Coordinates of C-alpha atoms in Angstrom, one line a residue:
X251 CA -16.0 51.7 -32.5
X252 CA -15.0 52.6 -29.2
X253 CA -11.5 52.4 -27.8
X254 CA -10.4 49.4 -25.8
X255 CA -7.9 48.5 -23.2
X256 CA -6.2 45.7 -21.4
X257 CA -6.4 46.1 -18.0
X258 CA -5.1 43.4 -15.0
X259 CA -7.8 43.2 -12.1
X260 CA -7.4 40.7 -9.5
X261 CA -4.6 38.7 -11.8
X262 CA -7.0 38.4 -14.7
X263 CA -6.5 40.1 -17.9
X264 CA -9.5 41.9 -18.9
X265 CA -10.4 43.7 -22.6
X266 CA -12.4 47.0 -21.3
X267 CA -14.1 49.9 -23.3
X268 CA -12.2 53.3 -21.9
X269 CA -15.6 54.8 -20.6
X270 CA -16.3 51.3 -18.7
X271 CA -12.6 51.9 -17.6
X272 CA -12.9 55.5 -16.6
X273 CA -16.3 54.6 -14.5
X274 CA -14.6 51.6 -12.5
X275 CA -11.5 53.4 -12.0
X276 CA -13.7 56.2 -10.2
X277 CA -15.4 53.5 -7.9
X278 CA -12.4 51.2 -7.0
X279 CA -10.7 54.9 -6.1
X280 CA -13.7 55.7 -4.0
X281 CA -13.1 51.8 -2.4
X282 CA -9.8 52.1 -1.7
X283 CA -10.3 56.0 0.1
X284 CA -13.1 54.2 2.2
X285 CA -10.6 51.2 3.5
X286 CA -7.6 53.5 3.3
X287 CA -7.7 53.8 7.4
X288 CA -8.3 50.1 8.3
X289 CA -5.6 47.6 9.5
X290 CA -6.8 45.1 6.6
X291 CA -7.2 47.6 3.6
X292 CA -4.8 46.1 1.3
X293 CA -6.2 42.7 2.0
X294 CA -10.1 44.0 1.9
X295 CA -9.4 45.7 -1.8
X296 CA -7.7 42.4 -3.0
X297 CA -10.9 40.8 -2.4
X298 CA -12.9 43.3 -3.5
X299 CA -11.0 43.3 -7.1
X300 CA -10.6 39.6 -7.1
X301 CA -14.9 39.8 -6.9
X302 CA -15.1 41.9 -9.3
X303 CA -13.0 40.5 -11.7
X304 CA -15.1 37.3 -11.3
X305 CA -18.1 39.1 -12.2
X306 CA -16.6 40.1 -15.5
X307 CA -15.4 36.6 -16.5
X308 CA -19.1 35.2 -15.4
X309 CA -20.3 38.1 -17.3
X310 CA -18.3 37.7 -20.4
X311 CA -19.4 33.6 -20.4
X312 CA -22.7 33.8 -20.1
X313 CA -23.3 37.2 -22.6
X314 CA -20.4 35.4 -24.8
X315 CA -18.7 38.2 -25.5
X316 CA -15.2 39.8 -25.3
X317 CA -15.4 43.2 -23.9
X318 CA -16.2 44.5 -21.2
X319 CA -18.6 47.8 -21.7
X320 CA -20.0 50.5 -19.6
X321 CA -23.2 48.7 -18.7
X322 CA -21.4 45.9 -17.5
X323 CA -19.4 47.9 -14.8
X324 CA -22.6 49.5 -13.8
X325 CA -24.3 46.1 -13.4
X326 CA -21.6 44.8 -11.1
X327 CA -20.5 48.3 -9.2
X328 CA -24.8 47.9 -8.5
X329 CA -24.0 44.3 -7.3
X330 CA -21.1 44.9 -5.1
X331 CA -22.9 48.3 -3.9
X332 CA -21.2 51.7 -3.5
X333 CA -19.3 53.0 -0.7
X334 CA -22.4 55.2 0.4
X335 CA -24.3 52.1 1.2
X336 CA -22.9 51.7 4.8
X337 CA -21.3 54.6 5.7
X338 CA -24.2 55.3 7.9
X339 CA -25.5 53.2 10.2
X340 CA -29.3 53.5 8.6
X341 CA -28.5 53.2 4.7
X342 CA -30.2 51.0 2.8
X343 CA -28.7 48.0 1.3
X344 CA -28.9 47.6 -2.0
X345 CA -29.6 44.3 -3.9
X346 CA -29.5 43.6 -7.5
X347 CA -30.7 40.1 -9.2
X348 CA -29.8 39.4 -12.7
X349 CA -30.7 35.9 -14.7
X350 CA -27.8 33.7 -14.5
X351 CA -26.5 35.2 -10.7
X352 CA -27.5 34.5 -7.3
X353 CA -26.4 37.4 -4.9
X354 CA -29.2 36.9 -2.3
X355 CA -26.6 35.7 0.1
X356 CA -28.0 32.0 -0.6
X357 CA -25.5 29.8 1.1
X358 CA -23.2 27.5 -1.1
X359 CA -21.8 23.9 0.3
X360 CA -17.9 24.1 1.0
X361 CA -15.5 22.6 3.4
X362 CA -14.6 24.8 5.9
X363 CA -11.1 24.5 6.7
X364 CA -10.6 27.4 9.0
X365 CA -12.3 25.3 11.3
X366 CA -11.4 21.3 10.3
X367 CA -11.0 19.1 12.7
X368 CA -9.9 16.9 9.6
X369 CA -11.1 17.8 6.4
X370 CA -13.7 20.7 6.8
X371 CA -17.0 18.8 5.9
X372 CA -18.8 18.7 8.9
X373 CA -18.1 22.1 9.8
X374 CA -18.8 23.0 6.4
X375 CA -22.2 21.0 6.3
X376 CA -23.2 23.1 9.7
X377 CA -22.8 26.1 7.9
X378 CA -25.0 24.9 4.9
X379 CA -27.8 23.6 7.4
X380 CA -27.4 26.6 9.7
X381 CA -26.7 24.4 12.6
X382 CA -23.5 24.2 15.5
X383 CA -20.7 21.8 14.3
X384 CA -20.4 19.9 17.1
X385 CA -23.7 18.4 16.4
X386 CA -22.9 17.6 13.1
X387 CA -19.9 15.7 14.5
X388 CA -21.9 13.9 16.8
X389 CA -24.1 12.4 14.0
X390 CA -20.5 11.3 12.5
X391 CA -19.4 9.7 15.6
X392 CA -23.0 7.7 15.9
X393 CA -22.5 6.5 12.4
X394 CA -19.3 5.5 12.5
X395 CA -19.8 3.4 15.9
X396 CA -23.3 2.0 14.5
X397 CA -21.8 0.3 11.6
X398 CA -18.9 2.4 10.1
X399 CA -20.6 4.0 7.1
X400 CA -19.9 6.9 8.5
X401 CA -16.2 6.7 7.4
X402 CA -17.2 6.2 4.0
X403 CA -19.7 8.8 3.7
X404 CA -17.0 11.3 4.8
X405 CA -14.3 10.0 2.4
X406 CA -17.1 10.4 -0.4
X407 CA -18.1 14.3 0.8
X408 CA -14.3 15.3 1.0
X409 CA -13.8 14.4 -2.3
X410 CA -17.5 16.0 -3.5
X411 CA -17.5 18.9 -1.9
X412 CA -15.1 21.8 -2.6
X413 CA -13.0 23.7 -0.1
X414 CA -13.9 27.1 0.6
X415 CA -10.5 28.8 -0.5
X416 CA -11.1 32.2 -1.7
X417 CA -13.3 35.1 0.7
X418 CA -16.1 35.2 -2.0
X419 CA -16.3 31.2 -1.3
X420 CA -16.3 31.9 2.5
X421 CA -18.5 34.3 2.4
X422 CA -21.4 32.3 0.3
X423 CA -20.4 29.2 2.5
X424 CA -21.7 31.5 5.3
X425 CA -24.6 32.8 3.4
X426 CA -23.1 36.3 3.1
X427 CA -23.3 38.6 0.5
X428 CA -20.2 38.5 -2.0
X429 CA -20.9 43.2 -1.5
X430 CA -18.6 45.8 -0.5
X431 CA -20.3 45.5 3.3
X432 CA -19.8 41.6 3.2
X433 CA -16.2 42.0 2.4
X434 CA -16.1 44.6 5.0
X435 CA -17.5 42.6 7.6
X436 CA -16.0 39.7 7.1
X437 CA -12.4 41.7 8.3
X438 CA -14.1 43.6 11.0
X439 CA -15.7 40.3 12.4
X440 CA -13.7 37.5 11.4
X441 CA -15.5 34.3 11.3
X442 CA -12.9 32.3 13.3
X443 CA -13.9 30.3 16.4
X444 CA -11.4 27.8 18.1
X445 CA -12.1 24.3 16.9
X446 CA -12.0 21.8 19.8
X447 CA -10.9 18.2 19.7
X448 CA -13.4 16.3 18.4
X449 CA -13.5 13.4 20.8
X450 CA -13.7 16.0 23.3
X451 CA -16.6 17.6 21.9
X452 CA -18.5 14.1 21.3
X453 CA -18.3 13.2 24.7
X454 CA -18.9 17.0 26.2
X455 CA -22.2 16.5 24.1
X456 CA -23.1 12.9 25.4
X457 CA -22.6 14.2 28.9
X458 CA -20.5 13.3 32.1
X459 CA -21.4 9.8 32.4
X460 CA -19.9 9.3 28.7
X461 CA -17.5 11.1 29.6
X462 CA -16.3 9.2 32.1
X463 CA -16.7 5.8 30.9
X464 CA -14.8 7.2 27.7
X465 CA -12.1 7.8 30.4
X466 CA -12.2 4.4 31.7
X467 CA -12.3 2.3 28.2
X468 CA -9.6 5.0 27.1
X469 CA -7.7 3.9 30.0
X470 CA -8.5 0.3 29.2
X471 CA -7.1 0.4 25.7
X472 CA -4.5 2.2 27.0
X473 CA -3.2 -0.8 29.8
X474 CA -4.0 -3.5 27.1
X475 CA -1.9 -1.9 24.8
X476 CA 1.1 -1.9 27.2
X477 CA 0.9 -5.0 28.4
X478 CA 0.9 -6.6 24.7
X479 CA 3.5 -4.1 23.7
X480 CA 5.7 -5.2 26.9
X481 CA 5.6 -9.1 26.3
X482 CA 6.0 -8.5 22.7
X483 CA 9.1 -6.8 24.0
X484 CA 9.9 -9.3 26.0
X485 CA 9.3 -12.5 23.2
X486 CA 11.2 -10.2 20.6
X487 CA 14.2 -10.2 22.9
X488 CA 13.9 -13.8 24.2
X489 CA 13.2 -14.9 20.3
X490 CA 16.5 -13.0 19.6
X491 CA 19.0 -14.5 22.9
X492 CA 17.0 -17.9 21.5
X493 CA 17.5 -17.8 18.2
X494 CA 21.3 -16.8 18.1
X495 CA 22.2 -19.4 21.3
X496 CA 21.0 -22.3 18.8
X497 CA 22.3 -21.3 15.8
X498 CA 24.3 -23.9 13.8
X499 CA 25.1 -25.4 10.4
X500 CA 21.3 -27.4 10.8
X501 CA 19.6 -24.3 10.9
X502 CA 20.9 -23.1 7.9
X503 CA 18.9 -25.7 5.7
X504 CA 15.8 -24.1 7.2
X505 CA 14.3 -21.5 4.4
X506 CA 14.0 -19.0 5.2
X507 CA 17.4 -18.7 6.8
X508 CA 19.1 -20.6 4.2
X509 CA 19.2 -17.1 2.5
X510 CA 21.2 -15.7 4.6
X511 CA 25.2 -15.7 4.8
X512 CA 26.2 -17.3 7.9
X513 CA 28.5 -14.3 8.5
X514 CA 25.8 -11.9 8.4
X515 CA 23.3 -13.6 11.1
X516 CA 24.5 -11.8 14.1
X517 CA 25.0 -8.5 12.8
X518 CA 21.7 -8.6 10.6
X519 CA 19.7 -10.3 13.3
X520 CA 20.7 -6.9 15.8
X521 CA 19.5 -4.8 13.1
X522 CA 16.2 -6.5 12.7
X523 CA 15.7 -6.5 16.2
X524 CA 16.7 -3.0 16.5
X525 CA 14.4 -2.3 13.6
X526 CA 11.0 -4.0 15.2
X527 CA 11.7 -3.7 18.9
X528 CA 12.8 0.1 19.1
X529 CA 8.7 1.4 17.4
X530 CA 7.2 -1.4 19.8
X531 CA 9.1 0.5 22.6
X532 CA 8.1 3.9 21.6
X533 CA 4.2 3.0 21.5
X534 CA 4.5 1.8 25.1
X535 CA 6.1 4.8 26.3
X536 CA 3.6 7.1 23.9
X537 CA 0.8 5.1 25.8
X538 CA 1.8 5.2 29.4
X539 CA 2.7 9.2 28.7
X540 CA -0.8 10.0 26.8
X541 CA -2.7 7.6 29.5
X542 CA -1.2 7.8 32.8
X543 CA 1.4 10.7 32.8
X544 CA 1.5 14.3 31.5
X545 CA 5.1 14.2 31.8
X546 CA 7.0 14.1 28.3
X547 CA 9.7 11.6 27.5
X548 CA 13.3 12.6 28.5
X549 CA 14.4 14.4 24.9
X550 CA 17.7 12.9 24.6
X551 CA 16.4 9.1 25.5
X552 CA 13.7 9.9 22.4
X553 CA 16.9 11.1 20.4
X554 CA 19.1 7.9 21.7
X555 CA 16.0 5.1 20.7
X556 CA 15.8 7.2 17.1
X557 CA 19.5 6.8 16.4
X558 CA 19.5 3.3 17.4
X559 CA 16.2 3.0 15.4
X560 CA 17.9 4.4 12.1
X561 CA 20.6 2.3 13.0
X562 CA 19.0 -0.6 13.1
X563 CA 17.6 0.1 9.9
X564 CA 20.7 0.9 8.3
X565 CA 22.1 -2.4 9.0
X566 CA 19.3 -4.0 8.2
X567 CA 19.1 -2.5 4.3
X568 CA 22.4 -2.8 4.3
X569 CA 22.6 -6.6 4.4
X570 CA 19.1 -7.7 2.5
X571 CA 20.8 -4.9 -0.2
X572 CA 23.8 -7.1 -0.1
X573 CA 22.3 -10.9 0.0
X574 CA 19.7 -9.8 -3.0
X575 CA 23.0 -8.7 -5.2
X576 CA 23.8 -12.5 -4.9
X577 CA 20.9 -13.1 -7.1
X578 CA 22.2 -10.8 -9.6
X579 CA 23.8 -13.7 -12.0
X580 CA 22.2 -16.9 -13.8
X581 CA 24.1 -20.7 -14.3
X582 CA 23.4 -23.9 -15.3
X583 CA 23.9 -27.2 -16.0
X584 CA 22.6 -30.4 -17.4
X585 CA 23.6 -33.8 -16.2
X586 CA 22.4 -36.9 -18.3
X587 CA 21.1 -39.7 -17.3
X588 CA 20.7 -43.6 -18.8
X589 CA 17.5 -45.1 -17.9
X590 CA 16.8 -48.8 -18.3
X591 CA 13.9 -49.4 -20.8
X592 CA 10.8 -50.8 -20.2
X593 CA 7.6 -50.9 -22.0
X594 CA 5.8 -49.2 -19.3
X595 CA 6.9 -46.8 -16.3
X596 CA 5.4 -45.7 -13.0
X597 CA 6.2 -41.9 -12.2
X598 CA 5.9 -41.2 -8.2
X599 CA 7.0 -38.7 -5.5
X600 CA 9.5 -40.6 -3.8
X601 CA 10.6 -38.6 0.0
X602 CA 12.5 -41.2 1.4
X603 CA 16.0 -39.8 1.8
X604 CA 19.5 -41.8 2.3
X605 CA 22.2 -41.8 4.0
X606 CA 24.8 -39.1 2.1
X607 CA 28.2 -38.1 2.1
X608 CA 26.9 -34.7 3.3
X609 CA 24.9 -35.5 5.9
X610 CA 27.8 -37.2 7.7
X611 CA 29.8 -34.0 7.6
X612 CA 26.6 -32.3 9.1
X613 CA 25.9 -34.7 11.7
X614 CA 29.3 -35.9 12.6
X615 CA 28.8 -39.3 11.6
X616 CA 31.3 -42.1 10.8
X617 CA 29.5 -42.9 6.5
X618 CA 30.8 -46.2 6.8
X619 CA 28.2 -47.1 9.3
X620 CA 25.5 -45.8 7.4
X621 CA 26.1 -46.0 4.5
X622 CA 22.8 -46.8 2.7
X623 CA 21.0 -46.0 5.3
X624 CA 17.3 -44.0 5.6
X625 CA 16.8 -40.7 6.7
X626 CA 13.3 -41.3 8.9
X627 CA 13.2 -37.7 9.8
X628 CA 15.0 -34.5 10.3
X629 CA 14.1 -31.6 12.5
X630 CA 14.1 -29.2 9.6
X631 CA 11.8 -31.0 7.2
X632 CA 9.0 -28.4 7.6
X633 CA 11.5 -25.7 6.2
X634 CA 12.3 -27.3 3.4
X635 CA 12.9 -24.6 0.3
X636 CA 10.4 -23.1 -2.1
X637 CA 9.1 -25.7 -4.6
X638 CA 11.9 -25.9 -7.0
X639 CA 11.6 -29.3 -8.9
X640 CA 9.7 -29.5 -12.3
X641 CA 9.1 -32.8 -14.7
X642 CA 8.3 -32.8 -18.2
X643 CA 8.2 -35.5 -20.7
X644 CA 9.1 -35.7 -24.2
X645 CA 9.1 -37.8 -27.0
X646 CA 13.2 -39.4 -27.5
X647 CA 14.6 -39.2 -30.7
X648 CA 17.1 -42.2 -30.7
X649 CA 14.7 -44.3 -29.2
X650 CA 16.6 -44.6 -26.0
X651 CA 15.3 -43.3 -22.2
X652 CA 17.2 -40.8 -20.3
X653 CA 16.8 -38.2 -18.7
X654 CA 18.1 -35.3 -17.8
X655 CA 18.7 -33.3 -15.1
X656 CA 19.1 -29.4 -15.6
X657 CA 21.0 -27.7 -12.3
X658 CA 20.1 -23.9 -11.8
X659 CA 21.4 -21.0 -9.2
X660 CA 21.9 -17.4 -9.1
X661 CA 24.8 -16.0 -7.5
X662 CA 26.2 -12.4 -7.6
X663 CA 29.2 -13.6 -10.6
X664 CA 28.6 -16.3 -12.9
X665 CA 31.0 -18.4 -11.1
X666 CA 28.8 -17.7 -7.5
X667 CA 25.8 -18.7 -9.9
X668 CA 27.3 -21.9 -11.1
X669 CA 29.1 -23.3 -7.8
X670 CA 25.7 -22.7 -5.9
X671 CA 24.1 -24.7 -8.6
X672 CA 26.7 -27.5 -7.8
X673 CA 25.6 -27.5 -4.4
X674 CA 21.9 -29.3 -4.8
X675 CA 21.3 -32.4 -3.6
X676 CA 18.8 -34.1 -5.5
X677 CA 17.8 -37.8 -5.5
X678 CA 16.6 -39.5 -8.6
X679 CA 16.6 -43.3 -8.4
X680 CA 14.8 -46.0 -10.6
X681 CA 13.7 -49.4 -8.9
X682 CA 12.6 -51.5 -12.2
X683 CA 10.4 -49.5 -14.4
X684 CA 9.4 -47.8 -11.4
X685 CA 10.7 -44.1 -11.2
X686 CA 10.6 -42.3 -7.9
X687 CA 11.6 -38.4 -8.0
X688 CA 12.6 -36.2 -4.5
X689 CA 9.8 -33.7 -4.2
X690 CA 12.3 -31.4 -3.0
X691 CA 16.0 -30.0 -3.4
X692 CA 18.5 -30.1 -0.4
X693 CA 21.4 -28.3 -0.1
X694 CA 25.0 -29.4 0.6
X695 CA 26.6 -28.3 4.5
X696 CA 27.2 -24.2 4.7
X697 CA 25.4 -23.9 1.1
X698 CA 23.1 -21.0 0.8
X699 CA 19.7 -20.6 -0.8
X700 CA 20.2 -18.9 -3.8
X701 CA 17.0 -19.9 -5.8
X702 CA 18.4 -23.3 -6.9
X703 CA 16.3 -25.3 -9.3
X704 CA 16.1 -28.3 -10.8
X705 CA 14.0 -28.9 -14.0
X706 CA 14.2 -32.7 -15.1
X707 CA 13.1 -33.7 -19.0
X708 CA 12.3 -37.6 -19.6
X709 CA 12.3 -38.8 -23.2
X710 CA 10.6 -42.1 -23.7
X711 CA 10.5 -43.6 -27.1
X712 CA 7.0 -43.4 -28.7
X713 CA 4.6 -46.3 -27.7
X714 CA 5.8 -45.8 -24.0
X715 CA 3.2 -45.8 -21.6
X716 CA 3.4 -43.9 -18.2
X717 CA 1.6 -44.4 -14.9
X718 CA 1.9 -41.0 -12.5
X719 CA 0.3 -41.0 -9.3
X720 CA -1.7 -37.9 -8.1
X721 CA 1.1 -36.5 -5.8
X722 CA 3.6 -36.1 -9.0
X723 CA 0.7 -33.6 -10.8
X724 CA 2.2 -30.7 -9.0
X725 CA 5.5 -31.1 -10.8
X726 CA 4.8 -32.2 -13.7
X727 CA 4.7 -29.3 -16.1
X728 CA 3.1 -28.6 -19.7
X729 CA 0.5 -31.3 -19.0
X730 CA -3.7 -30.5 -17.6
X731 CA -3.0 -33.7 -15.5
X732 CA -6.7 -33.7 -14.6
X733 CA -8.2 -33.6 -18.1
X734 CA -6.9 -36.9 -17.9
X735 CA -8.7 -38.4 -14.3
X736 CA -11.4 -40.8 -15.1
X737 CA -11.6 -42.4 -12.2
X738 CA -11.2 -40.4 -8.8
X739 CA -10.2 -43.2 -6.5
X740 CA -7.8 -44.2 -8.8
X741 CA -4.1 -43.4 -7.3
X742 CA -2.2 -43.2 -10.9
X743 CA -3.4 -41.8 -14.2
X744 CA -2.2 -43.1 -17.1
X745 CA -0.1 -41.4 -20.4
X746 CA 1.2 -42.7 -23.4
X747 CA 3.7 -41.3 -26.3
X748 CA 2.9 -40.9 -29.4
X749 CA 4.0 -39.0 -32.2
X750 CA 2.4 -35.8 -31.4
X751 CA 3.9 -35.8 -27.5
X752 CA 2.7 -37.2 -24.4
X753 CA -1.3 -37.7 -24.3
X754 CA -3.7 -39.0 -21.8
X755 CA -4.2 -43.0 -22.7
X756 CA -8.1 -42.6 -22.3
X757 CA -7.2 -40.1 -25.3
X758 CA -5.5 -41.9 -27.6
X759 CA -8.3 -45.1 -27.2
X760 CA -11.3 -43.0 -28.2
X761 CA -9.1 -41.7 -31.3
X762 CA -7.9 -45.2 -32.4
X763 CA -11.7 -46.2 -31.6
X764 CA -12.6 -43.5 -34.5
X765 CA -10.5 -44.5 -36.9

């Protein structure tokens, strides 16, 4: 049994008979004597150990085994060659081939990032088909202007193909031998070339009339893309001088700017404007610089439009931080309401609005003049808020109809919660057995939206029977409304109570017509 050690080469811990250890101390000795006068010796030896050690690991895999003997340093000190091999100019080089290894200087596919442009892979591909990179970019220009396929292709080979990281990875990426005069060579002739810009070199390759109509759509883009970016500019501020100049209590039933706290506007509408109008600024300026001018931008304007930038977007978090802790907090309440009974109802979306209280305060209105009154339109009707009004029916207990009316908000304290709750307007009304529901909540003058809701449950004594028209399906919840549609030109499907719940009255005839 012969004695074994544990040696580190090239940061891997290797189990090694002494003789094998004796015999690759000699060479690596002889290695670093050779390199001892050249600017990159420390750097070549690293390599060279970080091969060798390699070697072994490959060596110990495929032979599975755990020690490293004296044939084994002798099969790779053969591999990697001796220092005698080129120390004259006419040596011979030596070449070994084992099963299982491929030291022929057979090119492996990496990405070569030494000379990316983004990712490596067309320079790396060049290498592999022994061809210049720039025409390999060419073909990735063509593709991705004939259809775009090209830009998946790419995406797929970056995340296929390997980056060349080590030297031994370099080197076979280049088709070199992974030997003591590869590792030499690639230090006395680096392989480093300066990459150039790759629309440059697409359009040096498709020649000067290319070239120059590249200028000219370049150009093109260019003066489109300041003169959107200017009257964006100029609609952003007009918008802004607009927006605040009309601002009163009416616009503050509009959703989405019922959400926000009427002292905020100003000071949040700067910061939004500050926010979108400063980047919209810079990509004019970037473009007339890159386009029409060499010049660069004044430093300390670029340093003014960033601290009003992150301005702008301090304010701006700021306040959406501060309205969104109003919807910290839940409240409710129920309000209940008598309903005159009839054998049969007719449920319907009902958006006539009347004359309120409220709406005199908001317009200025003497009430006593119209009282009573209709609401035929009002300018913010197309802003009402989110769908917030739900219907469901259930079966009464006492035999009585009501129904009641639940009132919800979110506020940032309970109280908040509650008193915003207290601010919906909603109008139920009931015109014979004929009950007509508001489609939508409003809210009462200066009132913010605050996710106000307001979920309605009708209990009907059992036998009741309920006509709903198509328009109500939306809100009514708990119910497939069209599992019930027989007819389609039919305005109002008909339900019915029973003592299971609510049920389609085409339903409960085909069960009574089984019994």
């Amino acid at each position: 049994m012969k004695k074994t050690l544990n040696i580190n080469i090239g940061n891997t811990i290797v189990h090694i008979e002494e003789d094998a250890y004796e015999t690759l101390t000699i060479y690596l000795n002889e290695v670093k004597f050779h390199f001892a006068k050249s600017a990159d010796n420390f750097e070549i030896v690293t390599d060279i150990e970080n091969r060798i050690a390699e070697m072994f690991s490959d060596l110990l895999q495929s032979q599975q085994k755990q020690v490293i003997d004296i044939s084994d340093v002798r099969t790779v000190t053969a591999r990697m060659g001796s220092v005698k091999d080129f120390e004259g100019e006419e040596a011979e080089e030596q070449g070994f081939h084992a099963e299982g290894y491929d030291y022929s200087g057979v090119k492996k596919l990496y990405r070569d990032t030494d000379q990316a442009v983004i990712a490596g892979v067309c320079s790396g591909l060049a290498h592999y088909l022994d061809m210049e990179d720039r025409w390999i970019r060419l073909i990735a220009i063509l593709t991705v202007l004939l259809g775009g396929s090209g830009v998946l292709a790419y995406i797929v080979l970056w995340i296929m193909i390997p980056k060349a990281e080590t030297k031994s990875e370099k080197m076979a990426m280049r088709g070199e031998e992974a030997n003591l005069r590869g590792f030499a060579n690639s230090y006395l002739q680096p392989f480093v070339t300066k990459s150039r810009g790759f629309i440059a070199e697409a359009f040096d390759l498709l020649g000067k009339f290319v070239n120059g109509t590249g200028r000219v759509v370049f150009k093109t883009i260019a003066i489109f893309i300041i003169v959107i970016g200017s009257f964006g500019l100029i609609a952003l501020l007009t918008s802004v001088v607009a927006f605040l100049g009309i601002w009163d209590s009416e616009v503050t039933h509009m959703f989405p700017f019922s959400m926000v706290n009427e002292e905020y506007l100003s000071v949040l509408t700067l910061g939004a404007f500050l926010t979108t109008a400063i980047p919209l600024l810079a990509l004019v300026l970037f473009t007339v610089r890159v386009a029409f001018s060499n010049r660069p931008v004044n430093k300390t304007f670029s340093l003014v439009l960033l601290i009003f930038w992150l301005t702008g977007v301090g304010i701006t978090i700021f306040h959406v931080a501060k309205i969104s802790s109003e919807f910290k907090e839940n409240a409710e309440f129920s309000q209940l309401s008598e309903v005159k009974p009839f054998a049969e109802y007719t449920l319907q979306i009902d958006r006539t609005r009347f004359f309120t209280k409220e709406d005199s305060l908001q317009y200025h209105i003497d009430p006593s003049n119209y009282k009573g009154r209709k609401i035929l339109s009002a300018s913010y009707e197309d802003f009402n808020m989110p769908t917030s009004v739900s219907l469901s029916v259930e079966k009464s207990d006492n035999g009585r109809v009501s129904i009641t009316q639940n009132f919800s908000s979110k506020g940032l304290t309970f109280e908040d919660a509650l008193t915003n709750a207290q601010n919906i307007q909603y109008t139920f009304l009931q015109r014979d057995s004929a009950l007509s529901f508001s489609p939508t909540i409003h809210l009462k003058k200066n009132a913010n939206w605050r996710d106000q809701e307001v979920d309605m449950v009708l209990r009907v004594p059992v036998g009741t029977k309920l006509r709903t028209n198509r328009e109500l399906s939306r809100y009514l919840s708990l119910y497939n409304y069209w599992e019930c549609e027989h007819d389609e030109n039919s305005e109002f499907i008909e339900f019915i109570m029973t003592e299971e719940g609510l049920k389609c009255q085409r339903e409960r005839a085909e069960e009574e017509s089984q019994r």
